[in-house]
PDB file of C-alpha atoms and ligand atoms in Angstrom:
ATOM      1  CA  MET G   1      -0.093   0.033   0.106  1.00  0.00           C
ATOM      2  CA  LYS G   2       3.025   2.502   1.171  1.00  0.00           C
ATOM      3  CA  ARG G   3       4.443   1.749  -2.689  1.00  0.00           C
ATOM      4  CA  ILE G   4       1.382   2.866  -4.323  1.00  0.00           C
ATOM      5  CA  GLY G   5       1.396   6.173  -2.445  1.00  0.00           C
ATOM      6  CA  TYR G   6       4.853   6.819  -3.273  1.00  0.00           C
ATOM      7  CA  PHE G   7       3.926   6.695  -6.847  1.00  0.00           C
ATOM      8  CA  ALA G   8       0.760   8.787  -6.535  1.00  0.00           C
ATOM      9  CA  VAL G   9       3.326  11.371  -4.849  1.00  0.00           C
ATOM     10  CA  ILE G  10       5.863  11.051  -8.129  1.00  0.00           C
ATOM     11  CA  PHE G  11       3.079  11.426 -10.560  1.00  0.00           C
ATOM     12  CA  ILE G  12       2.194  14.231  -8.819  1.00  0.00           C
ATOM     13  CA  CYS G  13       5.286  16.151  -9.049  1.00  0.00           C
ATOM     14  CA  LEU G  14       5.674  14.816 -12.744  1.00  0.00           C
ATOM     15  CA  PHE G  15       2.757  15.789 -14.433  1.00  0.00           C
ATOM     16  CA  GLY G  16       0.928  18.154 -11.676  1.00  0.00           C
ATOM     17  CA  ALA G  17       3.858  20.558 -11.762  1.00  0.00           C
ATOM     18  CA  GLY G  18       5.414  19.636 -14.876  1.00  0.00           C
ATOM     19  CA  MET G  19       8.996  18.494 -15.641  1.00  0.00           C
ATOM     20  CA  PRO G  20      11.457  21.137 -14.486  1.00  0.00           C
ATOM     21  CA  THR G  21      13.611  22.120 -17.063  1.00  0.00           C
ATOM     22  CA  LEU G  22      16.810  22.985 -14.721  1.00  0.00           C
ATOM     23  CA  VAL G  23      18.873  25.020 -17.582  1.00  0.00           C
ATOM     24  CA  GLY G  24      22.310  25.179 -16.647  1.00  0.00           C
ATOM     25  CA  ALA G  25      22.070  23.235 -13.667  1.00  0.00           C
ATOM     26  CA  ALA G  26      24.360  20.106 -13.045  1.00  0.00           C
ATOM     27  CA  PRO G  27      22.695  16.761 -13.409  1.00  0.00           C
ATOM     28  CA  THR G  28      21.866  14.686 -11.283  1.00  0.00           C
ATOM     29  CA  VAL G  29      23.095  10.895 -11.285  1.00  0.00           C
ATOM     30  CA  PHE G  30      22.334   8.272  -8.618  1.00  0.00           C
ATOM     31  CA  VAL G  31      24.854   5.387  -7.603  1.00  0.00           C
ATOM     32  CA  SER G  32      23.797   2.781  -4.650  1.00  0.00           C
ATOM     33  CA  ILE G  33      26.867   3.117  -2.689  1.00  0.00           C
ATOM     34  CA  LEU G  34      29.243   5.845  -1.074  1.00  0.00           C
ATOM     35  CA  PRO G  35      32.726   4.650  -2.212  1.00  0.00           C
ATOM     36  CA  GLN G  36      30.761   4.838  -6.114  1.00  0.00           C
ATOM     37  CA  LYS G  37      29.870   8.050  -5.361  1.00  0.00           C
ATOM     38  CA  PHE G  38      33.654   8.861  -4.666  1.00  0.00           C
ATOM     39  CA  PHE G  39      34.264   7.517  -8.601  1.00  0.00           C
ATOM     40  CA  VAL G  40      31.926   9.295 -10.241  1.00  0.00           C
ATOM     41  CA  GLN G  41      32.959  12.441  -8.540  1.00  0.00           C
ATOM     42  CA  GLN G  42      36.858  11.960  -9.123  1.00  0.00           C
ATOM     43  CA  ILE G  43      36.031  11.919 -12.638  1.00  0.00           C
ATOM     44  CA  SER G  44      32.997  14.406 -12.968  1.00  0.00           C
ATOM     45  CA  GLY G  45      34.290  16.995 -10.685  1.00  0.00           C
ATOM     46  CA  ASP G  46      31.637  19.662  -9.880  1.00  0.00           C
ATOM     47  CA  LEU G  47      30.174  19.205 -13.456  1.00  0.00           C
ATOM     48  CA  ILE G  48      27.573  16.637 -11.957  1.00  0.00           C
ATOM     49  CA  ASN G  49      25.403  16.279  -8.753  1.00  0.00           C
ATOM     50  CA  VAL G  50      25.822  12.650  -7.790  1.00  0.00           C
ATOM     51  CA  GLU G  51      22.980  11.313  -4.876  1.00  0.00           C
ATOM     52  CA  VAL G  52      23.813   7.670  -2.945  1.00  0.00           C
ATOM     53  CA  MET G  53      21.226   5.081  -2.359  1.00  0.00           C
ATOM     54  CA  VAL G  54      22.439   3.798   0.935  1.00  0.00           C
ATOM     55  CA  PRO G  55      23.035   5.941   3.619  1.00  0.00           C
ATOM     56  CA  PRO G  56      26.260   6.132   5.708  1.00  0.00           C
ATOM     57  CA  GLY G  57      25.450   3.119   8.420  1.00  0.00           C
ATOM     58  CA  ALA G  58      23.098   1.515   6.401  1.00  0.00           C
ATOM     59  CA  SER G  59      23.859  -1.530   5.144  1.00  0.00           C
ATOM     60  CA  PRO G  60      24.031  -2.169   1.116  1.00  0.00           C
ATOM     61  CA  HIS G  61      22.471  -6.022   1.383  1.00  0.00           C
ATOM     62  CA  THR G  62      19.265  -4.998   2.980  1.00  0.00           C
ATOM     63  CA  TYR G  63      18.300  -1.184   2.134  1.00  0.00           C
ATOM     64  CA  GLU G  64      15.228   0.226   0.597  1.00  0.00           C
ATOM     65  CA  PRO G  65      14.814   3.453  -0.753  1.00  0.00           C
ATOM     66  CA  LYS G  66      13.379   6.616   0.907  1.00  0.00           C
ATOM     67  CA  PRO G  67      10.214   8.175  -0.752  1.00  0.00           C
ATOM     68  CA  SER G  68      12.171  11.041  -1.125  1.00  0.00           C
ATOM     69  CA  GLN G  69      15.139   9.363  -2.701  1.00  0.00           C
ATOM     70  CA  MET G  70      12.301   8.032  -5.209  1.00  0.00           C
ATOM     71  CA  ARG G  71      11.309  11.504  -6.359  1.00  0.00           C
ATOM     72  CA  LYS G  72      14.613  12.246  -6.764  1.00  0.00           C
ATOM     73  CA  LEU G  73      15.445   9.192  -8.863  1.00  0.00           C
ATOM     74  CA  ALA G  74      12.569  10.497 -10.735  1.00  0.00           C
ATOM     75  CA  GLU G  75      14.688  13.696 -12.258  1.00  0.00           C
ATOM     76  CA  SER G  76      17.671  11.580 -12.223  1.00  0.00           C
ATOM     77  CA  ARG G  77      19.395  11.131 -15.538  1.00  0.00           C
ATOM     78  CA  ALA G  78      21.393   7.940 -14.572  1.00  0.00           C
ATOM     79  CA  TYR G  79      22.177   5.513 -12.304  1.00  0.00           C
ATOM     80  CA  PHE G  80      25.449   3.733 -11.746  1.00  0.00           C
ATOM     81  CA  THR G  81      24.666  -0.110 -10.404  1.00  0.00           C
ATOM     82  CA  ILE G  82      27.822  -1.963  -9.049  1.00  0.00           C
ATOM     83  CA  GLY G  83      25.754  -5.417  -8.029  1.00  0.00           C
ATOM     84  CA  VAL G  84      24.436  -5.323  -4.423  1.00  0.00           C
ATOM     85  CA  ALA G  85      21.288  -6.355  -3.284  1.00  0.00           C
ATOM     86  CA  LEU G  86      19.090  -3.476  -3.345  1.00  0.00           C
ATOM     87  CA  GLU G  87      19.633  -3.063  -7.413  1.00  0.00           C
ATOM     88  CA  GLU G  88      17.841  -6.391  -7.906  1.00  0.00           C
ATOM     89  CA  ALA G  89      15.059  -5.253  -5.970  1.00  0.00           C
ATOM     90  CA  TRP G  90      14.487  -1.606  -7.011  1.00  0.00           C
ATOM     91  CA  LEU G  91      15.817  -1.207 -10.123  1.00  0.00           C
ATOM     92  CA  ASP G  92      12.823  -2.309 -11.800  1.00  0.00           C
ATOM     93  CA  ARG G  93      10.423   0.052  -9.886  1.00  0.00           C
ATOM     94  CA  ILE G  94      12.963   2.693 -10.396  1.00  0.00           C
ATOM     95  CA  THR G  95      13.384   2.902 -14.622  1.00  0.00           C
ATOM     96  CA  ARG G  96       9.503   2.321 -14.209  1.00  0.00           C
ATOM     97  CA  ILE G  97       9.215   5.709 -12.715  1.00  0.00           C
ATOM     98  CA  ASN G  98      11.800   6.672 -14.614  1.00  0.00           C
ATOM     99  CA  PRO G  99      12.213   5.217 -18.399  1.00  0.00           C
ATOM    100  CA  GLU G 100      14.760   7.966 -19.458  1.00  0.00           C
ATOM    101  CA  MET G 101      17.084   7.093 -16.919  1.00  0.00           C
ATOM    102  CA  MET G 102      20.030   5.781 -18.650  1.00  0.00           C
ATOM    103  CA  VAL G 103      21.233   2.957 -16.697  1.00  0.00           C
ATOM    104  CA  VAL G 104      25.306   2.171 -16.355  1.00  0.00           C
ATOM    105  CA  HIS G 105      26.301  -1.356 -15.186  1.00  0.00           C
ATOM    106  CA  THR G 106      29.801  -0.353 -13.859  1.00  0.00           C
ATOM    107  CA  GLU G 107      29.883  -4.167 -12.707  1.00  0.00           C
ATOM    108  CA  ALA G 108      29.739  -5.162 -16.271  1.00  0.00           C
ATOM    109  CA  GLY G 109      32.980  -6.925 -17.618  1.00  0.00           C
ATOM    110  CA  ILE G 110      34.330  -8.079 -14.332  1.00  0.00           C
ATOM    111  CA  ASP G 111      33.954 -11.619 -13.377  1.00  0.00           C
ATOM    112  CA  ARG G 112      32.607 -12.126 -10.067  1.00  0.00           C
ATOM    113  CA  MET G 113      34.229 -14.691  -7.696  1.00  0.00           C
ATOM    114  CA  ALA G 114      31.433 -17.064  -5.771  1.00  0.00           C
ATOM    115  CA  MET G 115      30.982 -14.865  -2.174  1.00  0.00           C
ATOM    116  CA  SER G 116      33.557 -16.506   0.640  1.00  0.00           C
ATOM    117  CA  GLY G 117      31.776 -18.329   2.992  1.00  0.00           C
ATOM    118  CA  ASP G 118      29.105 -19.985   0.850  1.00  0.00           C
ATOM    119  CA  HIS G 119      30.595 -23.300   0.505  1.00  0.00           C
ATOM    120  CA  HIS G 120      29.530 -25.836   3.494  1.00  0.00           C
ATOM    121  CA  HIS G 121      31.306 -26.696   6.278  1.00  0.00           C
ATOM    122  CA  GLU G 122      31.385 -30.119   7.751  1.00  0.00           C
ATOM    123  CA  GLY G 123      28.445 -30.575  10.923  1.00  0.00           C
ATOM    124  CA  GLU G 124      26.679 -27.601   9.040  1.00  0.00           C
ATOM    125  CA  GLN G 125      25.586 -29.284   5.779  1.00  0.00           C
ATOM    126  CA  ALA G 126      22.130 -30.462   6.795  1.00  0.00           C
ATOM    127  CA  GLU G 127      21.472 -27.218   8.256  1.00  0.00           C
ATOM    128  CA  THR G 128      22.846 -24.809   5.059  1.00  0.00           C
ATOM    129  CA  ASP G 129      21.308 -27.537   2.625  1.00  0.00           C
ATOM    130  CA  LYS G 130      17.926 -26.575   3.870  1.00  0.00           C
ATOM    131  CA  HIS G 131      17.708 -22.924   4.508  1.00  0.00           C
ATOM    132  CA  GLY G 132      20.839 -21.477   2.875  1.00  0.00           C
ATOM    133  CA  HIS G 133      20.473 -20.588  -0.422  1.00  0.00           C
ATOM    134  CA  GLU G 134      16.906 -17.909  -0.148  1.00  0.00           C
ATOM    135  CA  GLN G 135      18.403 -15.505   1.640  1.00  0.00           C
ATOM    136  CA  GLY G 136      20.501 -12.397   0.872  1.00  0.00           C
ATOM    137  CA  GLU G 137      23.514 -11.981  -1.261  1.00  0.00           C
ATOM    138  CA  GLN G 138      23.298 -15.795  -1.988  1.00  0.00           C
ATOM    139  CA  ALA G 139      19.834 -15.068  -3.934  1.00  0.00           C
ATOM    140  CA  GLU G 140      21.822 -13.664  -6.479  1.00  0.00           C
ATOM    141  CA  GLY G 141      23.809 -16.746  -7.256  1.00  0.00           C
ATOM    142  CA  GLY G 142      26.513 -16.407  -4.257  1.00  0.00           C
ATOM    143  CA  LEU G 143      28.477 -14.506  -6.408  1.00  0.00           C
ATOM    144  CA  ASP G 144      30.878 -11.760  -4.244  1.00  0.00           C
ATOM    145  CA  PRO G 145      29.357  -8.214  -4.816  1.00  0.00           C
ATOM    146  CA  HIS G 146      32.406  -6.522  -3.314  1.00  0.00           C
ATOM    147  CA  ILE G 147      34.296  -5.490  -6.553  1.00  0.00           C
ATOM    148  CA  TRP G 148      35.030  -1.772  -4.812  1.00  0.00           C
ATOM    149  CA  LEU G 149      37.687  -2.814  -2.699  1.00  0.00           C
ATOM    150  CA  SER G 150      40.029  -4.042  -5.362  1.00  0.00           C
ATOM    151  CA  PRO G 151      42.100  -1.669  -6.779  1.00  0.00           C
ATOM    152  CA  MET G 152      42.094  -3.036 -10.263  1.00  0.00           C
ATOM    153  CA  LEU G 153      38.533  -3.658 -10.464  1.00  0.00           C
ATOM    154  CA  VAL G 154      37.660  -0.274  -9.797  1.00  0.00           C
ATOM    155  CA  LYS G 155      39.853   1.113 -12.554  1.00  0.00           C
ATOM    156  CA  GLN G 156      38.087  -1.086 -14.752  1.00  0.00           C
ATOM    157  CA  GLN G 157      34.644   0.786 -13.147  1.00  0.00           C
ATOM    158  CA  ALA G 158      36.308   3.832 -13.853  1.00  0.00           C
ATOM    159  CA  GLU G 159      36.482   3.805 -17.494  1.00  0.00           C
ATOM    160  CA  VAL G 160      32.857   2.908 -17.943  1.00  0.00           C
ATOM    161  CA  ILE G 161      31.805   5.430 -15.491  1.00  0.00           C
ATOM    162  CA  TRP G 162      34.174   7.781 -17.924  1.00  0.00           C
ATOM    163  CA  THR G 163      32.933   6.550 -21.143  1.00  0.00           C
ATOM    164  CA  SER G 164      28.944   6.924 -19.768  1.00  0.00           C
ATOM    165  CA  LEU G 165      29.832  10.776 -18.541  1.00  0.00           C
ATOM    166  CA  GLU G 166      30.794  11.729 -21.829  1.00  0.00           C
ATOM    167  CA  ALA G 167      27.798   9.826 -23.335  1.00  0.00           C
ATOM    168  CA  LEU G 168      25.586  11.830 -20.951  1.00  0.00           C
ATOM    169  CA  ASP G 169      27.246  15.165 -21.322  1.00  0.00           C
ATOM    170  CA  PRO G 170      29.780  15.279 -24.451  1.00  0.00           C
ATOM    171  CA  GLU G 171      29.971  19.238 -24.124  1.00  0.00           C
ATOM    172  CA  ASN G 172      32.330  18.092 -21.232  1.00  0.00           C
ATOM    173  CA  ALA G 173      34.085  15.011 -22.627  1.00  0.00           C
ATOM    174  CA  ALA G 174      37.708  16.818 -22.367  1.00  0.00           C
ATOM    175  CA  ALA G 175      37.476  17.547 -18.681  1.00  0.00           C
ATOM    176  CA  TYR G 176      36.164  14.038 -17.652  1.00  0.00           C
ATOM    177  CA  LYS G 177      38.992  11.973 -20.016  1.00  0.00           C
ATOM    178  CA  THR G 178      41.399  14.547 -18.194  1.00  0.00           C
ATOM    179  CA  ASN G 179      39.456  13.667 -14.768  1.00  0.00           C
ATOM    180  CA  PHE G 180      39.743  10.472 -15.167  1.00  0.00           C
ATOM    181  CA  GLN G 181      43.356   9.651 -16.936  1.00  0.00           C
ATOM    182  CA  ARG G 182      44.225  11.406 -13.314  1.00  0.00           C
ATOM    183  CA  PHE G 183      42.058   9.230 -11.292  1.00  0.00           C
ATOM    184  CA  SER G 184      43.283   5.766 -13.038  1.00  0.00           C
ATOM    185  CA  ASP G 185      47.236   6.825 -12.602  1.00  0.00           C
ATOM    186  CA  ARG G 186      46.148   7.777  -8.737  1.00  0.00           C
ATOM    187  CA  ILE G 187      44.915   3.737  -8.594  1.00  0.00           C
ATOM    188  CA  ASP G 188      48.181   2.578  -9.922  1.00  0.00           C
ATOM    189  CA  GLU G 189      49.690   4.711  -7.352  1.00  0.00           C
ATOM    190  CA  LEU G 190      47.478   3.397  -4.439  1.00  0.00           C
ATOM    191  CA  ASP G 191      48.313  -0.120  -5.713  1.00  0.00           C
ATOM    192  CA  GLY G 192      51.948   0.018  -5.525  1.00  0.00           C
ATOM    193  CA  GLN G 193      51.492   1.795  -1.976  1.00  0.00           C
ATOM    194  CA  LEU G 194      49.317  -1.042  -0.894  1.00  0.00           C
ATOM    195  CA  LYS G 195      51.634  -3.888  -2.214  1.00  0.00           C
ATOM    196  CA  GLY G 196      54.553  -2.035  -0.168  1.00  0.00           C
ATOM    197  CA  ILE G 197      52.079  -2.051   3.249  1.00  0.00           C
ATOM    198  CA  LEU G 198      51.523  -5.687   2.607  1.00  0.00           C
ATOM    199  CA  GLU G 199      54.790  -7.031   1.767  1.00  0.00           C
ATOM    200  CA  GLY G 200      55.854 -10.090   3.278  1.00  0.00           C
ATOM    201  CA  LYS G 201      52.341 -10.687   4.216  1.00  0.00           C
ATOM    202  CA  LYS G 202      51.917 -13.571   1.101  1.00  0.00           C
ATOM    203  CA  GLY G 203      49.368 -16.289   2.042  1.00  0.00           C
ATOM    204  CA  MET G 204      48.416 -15.134   5.526  1.00  0.00           C
ATOM    205  CA  LYS G 205      45.224 -15.748   6.925  1.00  0.00           C
ATOM    206  CA  PHE G 206      42.734 -12.656   7.925  1.00  0.00           C
ATOM    207  CA  MET G 207      39.639 -13.399   9.910  1.00  0.00           C
ATOM    208  CA  VAL G 208      36.826 -11.188   9.736  1.00  0.00           C
ATOM    209  CA  PHE G 209      33.224 -11.228  10.286  1.00  0.00           C
ATOM    210  CA  HIS G 210      31.495 -10.115   6.907  1.00  0.00           C
ATOM    211  CA  PRO G 211      33.443 -11.469   3.590  1.00  0.00           C
ATOM    212  CA  SER G 212      33.809  -7.956   1.877  1.00  0.00           C
ATOM    213  CA  TRP G 213      37.561  -8.377   1.144  1.00  0.00           C
ATOM    214  CA  GLY G 214      37.582 -11.455  -1.354  1.00  0.00           C
ATOM    215  CA  TYR G 215      39.244  -9.172  -4.417  1.00  0.00           C
ATOM    216  CA  PHE G 216      41.146  -7.716  -2.095  1.00  0.00           C
ATOM    217  CA  ALA G 217      42.677 -10.545  -0.701  1.00  0.00           C
ATOM    218  CA  ARG G 218      43.133 -11.930  -4.174  1.00  0.00           C
ATOM    219  CA  GLY G 219      44.434  -9.151  -5.369  1.00  0.00           C
ATOM    220  CA  TYR G 220      47.739  -8.779  -2.518  1.00  0.00           C
ATOM    221  CA  ASP G 221      47.881 -12.830  -1.634  1.00  0.00           C
ATOM    222  CA  LEU G 222      45.855 -12.646   1.511  1.00  0.00           C
ATOM    223  CA  VAL G 223      43.547 -15.614   2.770  1.00  0.00           C
ATOM    224  CA  GLN G 224      39.988 -14.073   3.931  1.00  0.00           C
ATOM    225  CA  VAL G 225      38.039 -16.247   6.748  1.00  0.00           C
ATOM    226  CA  PRO G 226      34.992 -15.340   6.765  1.00  0.00           C
ATOM    227  CA  VAL G 227      33.035 -15.614  10.140  1.00  0.00           C
ATOM    228  CA  GLU G 228      29.910 -15.210   9.120  1.00  0.00           C
ATOM    229  CA  ILE G 229      28.518 -17.923   6.899  1.00  0.00           C
ATOM    230  CA  GLU G 230      25.621 -17.829   4.107  1.00  0.00           C
ATOM    231  CA  GLY G 231      25.031 -13.798   5.536  1.00  0.00           C
ATOM    232  CA  LYS G 232      24.256 -15.197   9.029  1.00  0.00           C
ATOM    233  CA  SER G 233      26.069 -15.528  12.003  1.00  0.00           C
ATOM    234  CA  PRO G 234      28.100 -18.902  12.875  1.00  0.00           C
ATOM    235  CA  LYS G 235      26.222 -21.572  14.551  1.00  0.00           C
ATOM    236  CA  PRO G 236      28.166 -23.304  17.882  1.00  0.00           C
ATOM    237  CA  ALA G 237      29.715 -25.889  16.286  1.00  0.00           C
ATOM    238  CA  HIS G 238      31.305 -23.620  13.687  1.00  0.00           C
ATOM    239  CA  LEU G 239      32.366 -21.015  15.978  1.00  0.00           C
ATOM    240  CA  ARG G 240      34.234 -23.614  17.967  1.00  0.00           C
ATOM    241  CA  SER G 241      35.985 -24.391  14.720  1.00  0.00           C
ATOM    242  CA  LEU G 242      36.641 -21.154  14.025  1.00  0.00           C
ATOM    243  CA  ILE G 243      38.179 -20.522  17.317  1.00  0.00           C
ATOM    244  CA  GLU G 244      40.039 -23.671  17.094  1.00  0.00           C
ATOM    245  CA  LEU G 245      41.670 -22.112  13.484  1.00  0.00           C
ATOM    246  CA  ALA G 246      42.186 -18.793  14.842  1.00  0.00           C
ATOM    247  CA  ARG G 247      44.354 -20.346  17.468  1.00  0.00           C
ATOM    248  CA  ARG G 248      46.377 -22.568  15.537  1.00  0.00           C
ATOM    249  CA  GLU G 249      47.172 -18.956  12.803  1.00  0.00           C
ATOM    250  CA  GLN G 250      48.208 -17.159  15.994  1.00  0.00           C
ATOM    251  CA  ILE G 251      45.614 -14.674  15.169  1.00  0.00           C
ATOM    252  CA  THR G 252      45.452 -11.778  16.906  1.00  0.00           C
ATOM    253  CA  VAL G 253      42.652  -9.539  15.498  1.00  0.00           C
ATOM    254  CA  ILE G 254      39.115 -10.585  14.464  1.00  0.00           C
ATOM    255  CA  PHE G 255      38.143  -7.690  12.109  1.00  0.00           C
ATOM    256  CA  ALA G 256      34.474  -6.453  12.049  1.00  0.00           C
ATOM    257  CA  GLN G 257      32.835  -3.965   9.728  1.00  0.00           C
ATOM    258  CA  PRO G 258      30.574  -0.978  11.353  1.00  0.00           C
ATOM    259  CA  GLN G 259      27.220  -1.972   9.329  1.00  0.00           C
ATOM    260  CA  PHE G 260      26.856  -5.587  10.906  1.00  0.00           C
ATOM    261  CA  SER G 261      26.884  -7.045  14.598  1.00  0.00           C
ATOM    262  CA  ARG G 262      30.101  -7.588  16.124  1.00  0.00           C
ATOM    263  CA  LYS G 263      29.212 -10.494  18.434  1.00  0.00           C
ATOM    264  CA  SER G 264      30.534 -13.505  16.590  1.00  0.00           C
ATOM    265  CA  ALA G 265      33.771 -11.464  16.153  1.00  0.00           C
ATOM    266  CA  GLU G 266      34.092 -10.619  20.101  1.00  0.00           C
ATOM    267  CA  VAL G 267      33.428 -13.802  20.928  1.00  0.00           C
ATOM    268  CA  ILE G 268      36.238 -15.245  18.848  1.00  0.00           C
ATOM    269  CA  ALA G 269      38.205 -12.124  19.960  1.00  0.00           C
ATOM    270  CA  ARG G 270      37.975 -13.176  23.916  1.00  0.00           C
ATOM    271  CA  GLU G 271      38.448 -17.070  23.320  1.00  0.00           C
ATOM    272  CA  ILE G 272      41.876 -16.601  21.730  1.00  0.00           C
ATOM    273  CA  GLY G 273      43.153 -12.928  23.042  1.00  0.00           C
ATOM    274  CA  ALA G 274      42.795 -11.108  20.185  1.00  0.00           C
ATOM    275  CA  GLN G 275      41.284  -7.613  19.287  1.00  0.00           C
ATOM    276  CA  VAL G 276      38.243  -6.617  17.463  1.00  0.00           C
ATOM    277  CA  VAL G 277      39.301  -4.137  14.981  1.00  0.00           C
ATOM    278  CA  LEU G 278      36.745  -2.382  12.723  1.00  0.00           C
ATOM    279  CA  ILE G 279      37.424  -2.121   9.135  1.00  0.00           C
ATOM    280  CA  ASP G 280      35.144  -0.491   6.986  1.00  0.00           C
ATOM    281  CA  PRO G 281      34.333  -1.214   3.156  1.00  0.00           C
ATOM    282  CA  LEU G 282      31.704   1.300   2.572  1.00  0.00           C
ATOM    283  CA  GLY G 283      34.324   4.327   3.432  1.00  0.00           C
ATOM    284  CA  GLU G 284      33.078   7.536   1.332  1.00  0.00           C
ATOM    285  CA  ASN G 285      37.340   8.550   1.137  1.00  0.00           C
ATOM    286  CA  TRP G 286      38.290   5.733  -0.865  1.00  0.00           C
ATOM    287  CA  PHE G 287      41.661   6.311  -1.195  1.00  0.00           C
ATOM    288  CA  GLU G 288      42.339   6.806   1.738  1.00  0.00           C
ATOM    289  CA  ASN G 289      40.272   4.354   3.416  1.00  0.00           C
ATOM    290  CA  MET G 290      41.724   1.539   1.455  1.00  0.00           C
ATOM    291  CA  THR G 291      45.174   2.568   3.064  1.00  0.00           C
ATOM    292  CA  VAL G 292      43.721   2.332   6.369  1.00  0.00           C
ATOM    293  CA  VAL G 293      42.592  -1.014   6.183  1.00  0.00           C
ATOM    294  CA  ALA G 294      45.800  -1.776   4.198  1.00  0.00           C
ATOM    295  CA  ASN G 295      47.824  -0.981   7.561  1.00  0.00           C
ATOM    296  CA  LYS G 296      45.216  -2.322   9.822  1.00  0.00           C
ATOM    297  CA  LEU G 297      45.981  -6.040   7.945  1.00  0.00           C
ATOM    298  CA  GLY G 298      49.575  -5.170   7.936  1.00  0.00           C
ATOM    299  CA  ALA G 299      49.868  -4.336  11.728  1.00  0.00           C
ATOM    300  CA  ALA G 300      47.504  -7.903  12.199  1.00  0.00           C
ATOM    301  CA  LEU G 301      49.341 -10.563  10.268  1.00  0.00           C
ATOM    302  CA  ARG G 302      52.764 -11.191  11.569  1.00  0.00           C
TER     303      ARG G 302
HETATM  304 ZN1   ZN D   1      28.720  -7.191   1.939  1.00  0.00          ZN
END
């Protein structure tokens, strides 16, 4: 019922007041998550107004847009997807209220890997077979959506963003090209920095509640051990095996992220005398955040 209400409001705005033609105003585009806002702005500068769907603190796996966002979406020139669950749930509805909007799939061409923690563990087989495959991100075929946490994959996304902005606003093509090239060079620089920070840590295991760092781990030869299984907190038997593993590997830090519960991470940490450290996959200042995360990982892996 509520949704019918949203649409009524949107239609009144569109046809009652008439389509506002904002001559000279920067076009608005939408992205799903904060790091994407950063990517688009690196290339658009002030020429484009970027709105983000998932606000700070919310999870892109479960977020639902607010009516005020749906109204803004009705006037948005483009939507940059990245393959998070909310798009699957909402993109159809969004394109129905704004059929003119350009939908840019920045995840296109990226070969996504299986979500870490999606496999079955001994002793849990029966349980996961019964319930495991209808939930959250596993409903998307278990592909890992966290492609914004690998510099090399972000470079690929940046190219898609650049060419789309050019198509959207050809008048400013030269600016977008210059900005893209600078962004791309800075990504290479960041990659070099991260390699330096994580030098000598090859093959080492880090334990993290929600497995956001699969592409990051792959890029820098680390091994991500997720606490969460299929988007859910571990059952006692699995928790015990994680505690044993953490002990065996002499793990001193259990990583968690601000958007999810820290409970299981704290249980493991307490058992083995480790610390819980937060790393945020959704930090807006992406360059800074990637360096902060690499430093925290580097310090934890010894
Ligand atoms: Zn996630």
